CSV table of C-alpha atoms in Angstrom, one decimal:
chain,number,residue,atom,x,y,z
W,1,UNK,CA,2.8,-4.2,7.4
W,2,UNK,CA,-0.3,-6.4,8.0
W,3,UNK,CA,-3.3,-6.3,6.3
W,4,UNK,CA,-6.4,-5.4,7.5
W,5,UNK,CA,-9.6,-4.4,4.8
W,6,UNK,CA,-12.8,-3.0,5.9
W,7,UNK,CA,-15.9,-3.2,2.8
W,8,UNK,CA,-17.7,-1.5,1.9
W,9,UNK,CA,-15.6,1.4,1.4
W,10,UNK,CA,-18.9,3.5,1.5
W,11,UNK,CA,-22.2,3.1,2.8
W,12,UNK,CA,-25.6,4.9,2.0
W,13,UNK,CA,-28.7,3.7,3.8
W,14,UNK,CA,-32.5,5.1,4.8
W,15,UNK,CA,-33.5,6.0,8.2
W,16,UNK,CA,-34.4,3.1,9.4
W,17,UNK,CA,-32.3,0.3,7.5
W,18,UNK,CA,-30.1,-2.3,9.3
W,19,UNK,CA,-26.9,-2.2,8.1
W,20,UNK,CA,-23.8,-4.4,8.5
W,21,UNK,CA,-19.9,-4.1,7.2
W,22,UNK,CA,-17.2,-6.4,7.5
W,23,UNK,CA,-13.2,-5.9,9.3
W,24,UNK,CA,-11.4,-8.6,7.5
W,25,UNK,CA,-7.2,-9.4,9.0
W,26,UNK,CA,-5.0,-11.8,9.1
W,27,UNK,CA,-6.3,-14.9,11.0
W,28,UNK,CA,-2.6,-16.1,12.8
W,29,UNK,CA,-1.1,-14.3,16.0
W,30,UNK,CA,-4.8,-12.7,17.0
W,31,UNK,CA,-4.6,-10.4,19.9
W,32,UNK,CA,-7.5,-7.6,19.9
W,33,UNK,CA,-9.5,-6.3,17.7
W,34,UNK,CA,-10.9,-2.6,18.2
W,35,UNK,CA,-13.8,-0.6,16.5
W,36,UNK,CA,-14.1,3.2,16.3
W,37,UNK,CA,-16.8,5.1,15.6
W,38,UNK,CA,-15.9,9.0,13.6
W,39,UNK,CA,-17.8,11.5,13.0
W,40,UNK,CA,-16.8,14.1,11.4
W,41,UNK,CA,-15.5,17.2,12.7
W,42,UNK,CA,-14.6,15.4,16.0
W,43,UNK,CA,-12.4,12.5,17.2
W,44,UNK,CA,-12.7,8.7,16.7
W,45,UNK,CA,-14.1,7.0,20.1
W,46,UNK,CA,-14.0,4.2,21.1
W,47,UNK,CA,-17.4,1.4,20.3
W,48,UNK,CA,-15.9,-2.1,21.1
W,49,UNK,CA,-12.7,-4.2,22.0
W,50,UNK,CA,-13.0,-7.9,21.1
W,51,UNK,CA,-10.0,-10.1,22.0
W,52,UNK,CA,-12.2,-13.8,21.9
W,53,UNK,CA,-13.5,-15.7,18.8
W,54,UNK,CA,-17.0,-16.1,19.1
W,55,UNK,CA,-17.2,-12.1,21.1
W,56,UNK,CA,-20.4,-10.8,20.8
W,57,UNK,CA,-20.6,-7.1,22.0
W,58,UNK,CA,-23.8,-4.5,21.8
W,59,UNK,CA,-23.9,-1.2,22.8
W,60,UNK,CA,-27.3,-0.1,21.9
W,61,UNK,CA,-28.7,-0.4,18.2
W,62,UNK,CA,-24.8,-1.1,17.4
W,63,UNK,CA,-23.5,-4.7,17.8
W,64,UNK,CA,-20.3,-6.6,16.3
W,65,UNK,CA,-19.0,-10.2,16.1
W,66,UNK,CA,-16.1,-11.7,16.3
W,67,UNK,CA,-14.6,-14.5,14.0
W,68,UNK,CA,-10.5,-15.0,15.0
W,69,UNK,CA,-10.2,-18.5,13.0
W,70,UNK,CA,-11.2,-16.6,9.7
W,71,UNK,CA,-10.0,-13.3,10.3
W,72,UNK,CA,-13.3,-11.1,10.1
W,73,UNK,CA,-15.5,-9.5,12.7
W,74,UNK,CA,-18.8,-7.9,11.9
W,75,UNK,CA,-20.6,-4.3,12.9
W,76,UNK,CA,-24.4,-3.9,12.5
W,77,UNK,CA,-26.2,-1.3,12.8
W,78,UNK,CA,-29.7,-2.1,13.5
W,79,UNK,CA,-32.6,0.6,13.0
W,80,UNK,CA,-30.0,3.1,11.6
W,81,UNK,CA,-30.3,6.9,12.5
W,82,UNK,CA,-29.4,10.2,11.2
W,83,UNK,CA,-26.9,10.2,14.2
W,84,UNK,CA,-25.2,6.8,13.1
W,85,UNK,CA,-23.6,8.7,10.7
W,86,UNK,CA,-19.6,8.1,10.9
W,87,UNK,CA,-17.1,6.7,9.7
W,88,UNK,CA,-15.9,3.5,11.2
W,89,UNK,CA,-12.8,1.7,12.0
W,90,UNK,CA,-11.2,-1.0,12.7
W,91,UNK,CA,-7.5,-2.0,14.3
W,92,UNK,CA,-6.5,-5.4,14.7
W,93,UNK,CA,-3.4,-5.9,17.3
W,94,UNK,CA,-0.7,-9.3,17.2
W,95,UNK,CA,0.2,-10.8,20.2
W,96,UNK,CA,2.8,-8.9,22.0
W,97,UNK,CA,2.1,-5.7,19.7
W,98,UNK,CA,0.9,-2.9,21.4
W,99,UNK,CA,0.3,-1.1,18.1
W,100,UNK,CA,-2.7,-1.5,16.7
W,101,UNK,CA,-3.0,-1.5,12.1
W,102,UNK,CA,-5.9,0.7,11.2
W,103,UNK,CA,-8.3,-0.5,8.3
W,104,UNK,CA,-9.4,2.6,5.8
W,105,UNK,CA,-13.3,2.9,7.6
W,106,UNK,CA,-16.2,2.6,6.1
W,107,UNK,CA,-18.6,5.6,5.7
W,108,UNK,CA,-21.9,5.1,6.7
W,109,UNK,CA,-24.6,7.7,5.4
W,110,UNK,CA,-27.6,7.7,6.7
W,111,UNK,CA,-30.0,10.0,5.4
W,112,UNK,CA,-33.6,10.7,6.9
T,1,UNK,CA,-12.6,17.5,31.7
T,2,UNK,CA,-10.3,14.9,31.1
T,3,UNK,CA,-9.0,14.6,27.7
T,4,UNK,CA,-6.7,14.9,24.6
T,5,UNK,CA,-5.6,18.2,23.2
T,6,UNK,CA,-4.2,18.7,20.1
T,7,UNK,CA,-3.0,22.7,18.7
T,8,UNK,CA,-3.1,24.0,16.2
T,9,UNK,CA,-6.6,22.4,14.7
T,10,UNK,CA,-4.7,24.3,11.3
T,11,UNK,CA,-1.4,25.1,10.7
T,12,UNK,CA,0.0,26.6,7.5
T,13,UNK,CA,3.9,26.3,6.5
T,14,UNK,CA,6.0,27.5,3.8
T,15,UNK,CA,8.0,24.1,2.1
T,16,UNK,CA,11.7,23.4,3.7
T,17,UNK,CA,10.3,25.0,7.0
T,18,UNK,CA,10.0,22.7,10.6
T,19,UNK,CA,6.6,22.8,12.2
T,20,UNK,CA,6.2,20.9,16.1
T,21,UNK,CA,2.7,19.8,16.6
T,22,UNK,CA,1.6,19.7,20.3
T,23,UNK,CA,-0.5,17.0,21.9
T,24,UNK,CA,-1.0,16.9,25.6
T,25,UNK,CA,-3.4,14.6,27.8
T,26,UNK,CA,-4.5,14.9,31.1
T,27,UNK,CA,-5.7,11.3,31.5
T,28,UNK,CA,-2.6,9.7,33.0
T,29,UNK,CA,-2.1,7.3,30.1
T,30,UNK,CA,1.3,6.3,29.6
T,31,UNK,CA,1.3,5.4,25.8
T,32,UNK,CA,0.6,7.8,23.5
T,33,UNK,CA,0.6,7.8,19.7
T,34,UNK,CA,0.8,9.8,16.8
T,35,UNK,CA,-1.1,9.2,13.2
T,36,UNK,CA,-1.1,10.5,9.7
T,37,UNK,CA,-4.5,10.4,7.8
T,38,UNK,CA,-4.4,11.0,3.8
T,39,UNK,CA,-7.1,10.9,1.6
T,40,UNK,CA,-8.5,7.4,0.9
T,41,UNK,CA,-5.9,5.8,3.3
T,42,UNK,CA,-6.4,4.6,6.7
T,43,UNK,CA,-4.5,6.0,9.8
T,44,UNK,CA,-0.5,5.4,10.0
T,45,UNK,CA,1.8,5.4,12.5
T,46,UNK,CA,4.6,7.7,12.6
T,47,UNK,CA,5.7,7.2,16.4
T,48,UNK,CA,4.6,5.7,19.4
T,49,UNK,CA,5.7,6.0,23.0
T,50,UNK,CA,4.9,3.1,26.1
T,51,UNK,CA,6.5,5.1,28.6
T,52,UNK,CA,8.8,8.9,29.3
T,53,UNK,CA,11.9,9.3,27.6
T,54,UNK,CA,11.3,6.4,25.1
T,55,UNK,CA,9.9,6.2,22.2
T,56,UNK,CA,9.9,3.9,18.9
T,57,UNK,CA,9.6,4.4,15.5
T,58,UNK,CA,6.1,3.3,14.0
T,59,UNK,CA,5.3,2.5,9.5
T,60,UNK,CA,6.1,5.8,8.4
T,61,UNK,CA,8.8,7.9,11.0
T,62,UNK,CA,11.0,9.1,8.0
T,63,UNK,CA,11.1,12.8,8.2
T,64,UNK,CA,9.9,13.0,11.5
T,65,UNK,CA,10.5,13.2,15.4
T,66,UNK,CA,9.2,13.4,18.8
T,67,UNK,CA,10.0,13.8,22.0
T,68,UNK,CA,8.5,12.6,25.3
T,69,UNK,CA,10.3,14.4,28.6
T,70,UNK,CA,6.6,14.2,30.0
T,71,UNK,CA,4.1,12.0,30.7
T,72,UNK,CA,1.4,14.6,29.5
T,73,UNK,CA,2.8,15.5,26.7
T,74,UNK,CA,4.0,14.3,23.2
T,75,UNK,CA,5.0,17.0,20.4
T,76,UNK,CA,5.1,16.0,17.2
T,77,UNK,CA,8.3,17.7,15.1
T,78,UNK,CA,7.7,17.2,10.8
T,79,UNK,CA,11.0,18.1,9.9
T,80,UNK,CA,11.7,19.8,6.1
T,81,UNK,CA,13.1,15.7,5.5
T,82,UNK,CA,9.6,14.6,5.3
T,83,UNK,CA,8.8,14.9,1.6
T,84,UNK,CA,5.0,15.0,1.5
T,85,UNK,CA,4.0,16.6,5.3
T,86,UNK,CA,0.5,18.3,4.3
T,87,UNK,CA,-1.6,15.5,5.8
T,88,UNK,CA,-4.6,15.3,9.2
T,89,UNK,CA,-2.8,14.2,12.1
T,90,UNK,CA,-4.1,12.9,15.0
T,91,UNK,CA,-2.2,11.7,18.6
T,92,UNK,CA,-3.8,9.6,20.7
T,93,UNK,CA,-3.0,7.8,24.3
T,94,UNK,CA,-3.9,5.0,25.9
T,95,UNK,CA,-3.3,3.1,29.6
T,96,UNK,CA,-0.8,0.9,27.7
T,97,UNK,CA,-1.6,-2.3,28.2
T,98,UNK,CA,-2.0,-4.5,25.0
T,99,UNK,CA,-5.6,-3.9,24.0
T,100,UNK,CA,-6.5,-1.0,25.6
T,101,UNK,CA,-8.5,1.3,23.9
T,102,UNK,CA,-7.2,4.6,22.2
T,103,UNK,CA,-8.3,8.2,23.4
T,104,UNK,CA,-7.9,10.4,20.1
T,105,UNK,CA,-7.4,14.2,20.3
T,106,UNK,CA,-9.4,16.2,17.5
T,107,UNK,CA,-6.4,16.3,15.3
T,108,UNK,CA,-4.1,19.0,13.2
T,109,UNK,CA,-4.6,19.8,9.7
T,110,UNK,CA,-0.9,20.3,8.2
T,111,UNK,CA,-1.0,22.4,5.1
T,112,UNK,CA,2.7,22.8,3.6
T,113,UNK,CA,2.8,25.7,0.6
């Protein structure tokens, strides 16, 4: 079973704050990396698939980065809202996998 | 709407008993996928299928099964075998290709008395 962290385990931020937390997985036999946004009482969607060191995504206020040689990628949050909170995930895939490993999430709070 | 459905969103069971969770999806994915979620952990795999009539076994299968005789559909059997079964579950599908993205359903909530 691989292993795949995501820290902090909980967040709590003001309205307002930029925020950042780290996916960290095993550098070798990279395929994909996925994050999921959860909030809760509904079902994790879908925020970004990275597959390239170096991937810079955005969608938004939300962004994430990409590091394949050391195993980590990056989510910020920038200007967080009310709305932002969720708890995210992460899933790192192998090469010739088609089954992604799940980190824990991290809970963001972000009160007003 | 296209989507994922998951029933029961609660389901309540005496111990020793079988319950079948039902996930269906209308979005003409050929994986699909079911997870366990427990307090504190992150989400496991119990079975995953790329295609009808197959199916493999993901981390944590012990004490249960599936079946896939549709490409819409992927019920979820916790047999009495499975020695903790009160858990959230969630199924999910995707196109199948290697990184494609997962479509969640909103999960069952599996309470075993």
């Amino acid at each position: 079973i691989l292993n795949v962290e995501q820290s902090p385990q909980s967040l709590h931020v003001q309205e307002g704050d930029s925020t950042n937390f780290t996916c960290s997985f095993p550098s070798s036999n990279f395929y994909a990396l996925h994050w999921y946004r959860w909030e809760t009482a509904k079902s994790p969607e879908a925020l970004f698939v990275m597959t390239l060191n170096g991937d810079e995504k955005k969608k938004g206020r939300i962004s994430a980065t990409l590091n394949t040689k050391e195993g980590y990628s990056y989510l910020y949050i920038k200007g967080s809202q009310p709305e932002d909170s969720a708890t995210y995930l992460c899933a790192f895939l192998t090469g010739g996998s088609y089954i992604p490993t799940f980190g824990r999430g991290t809970s963001l709070i972000v009160h007003p | 709407d296209g989507g994922i459905t998951q029933s029961p969103k609660y389901l309540f069971r005496k111990e020793g008993q079988n319950v079948t969770l039902s996930c269906e999806q209308n979005l003409n994915h050929d994986a699909m996928y079911w997870y366990r979620q427990d307090p504190g952990q992150g989400l496991r795999l119990i079975y995953y299928s790329q295609i009808v009539n197959d199916f493999q076994k993901g981390d944590i299968a012990e004490g249960y099964s599936v079946s896939r005789e549709k490409k819409e559909s992927f019920p979820l059997t916790v047999t009495s075998a499975q020695k903790n079964p009160t858990a959230f579950y969630l199924c999910a599908s995707s196109i199948g290709g290697h990184s494609d993205t997962q479509y969640f359903g909103p999960g069952t909530r599996l309470t075993v008395l």
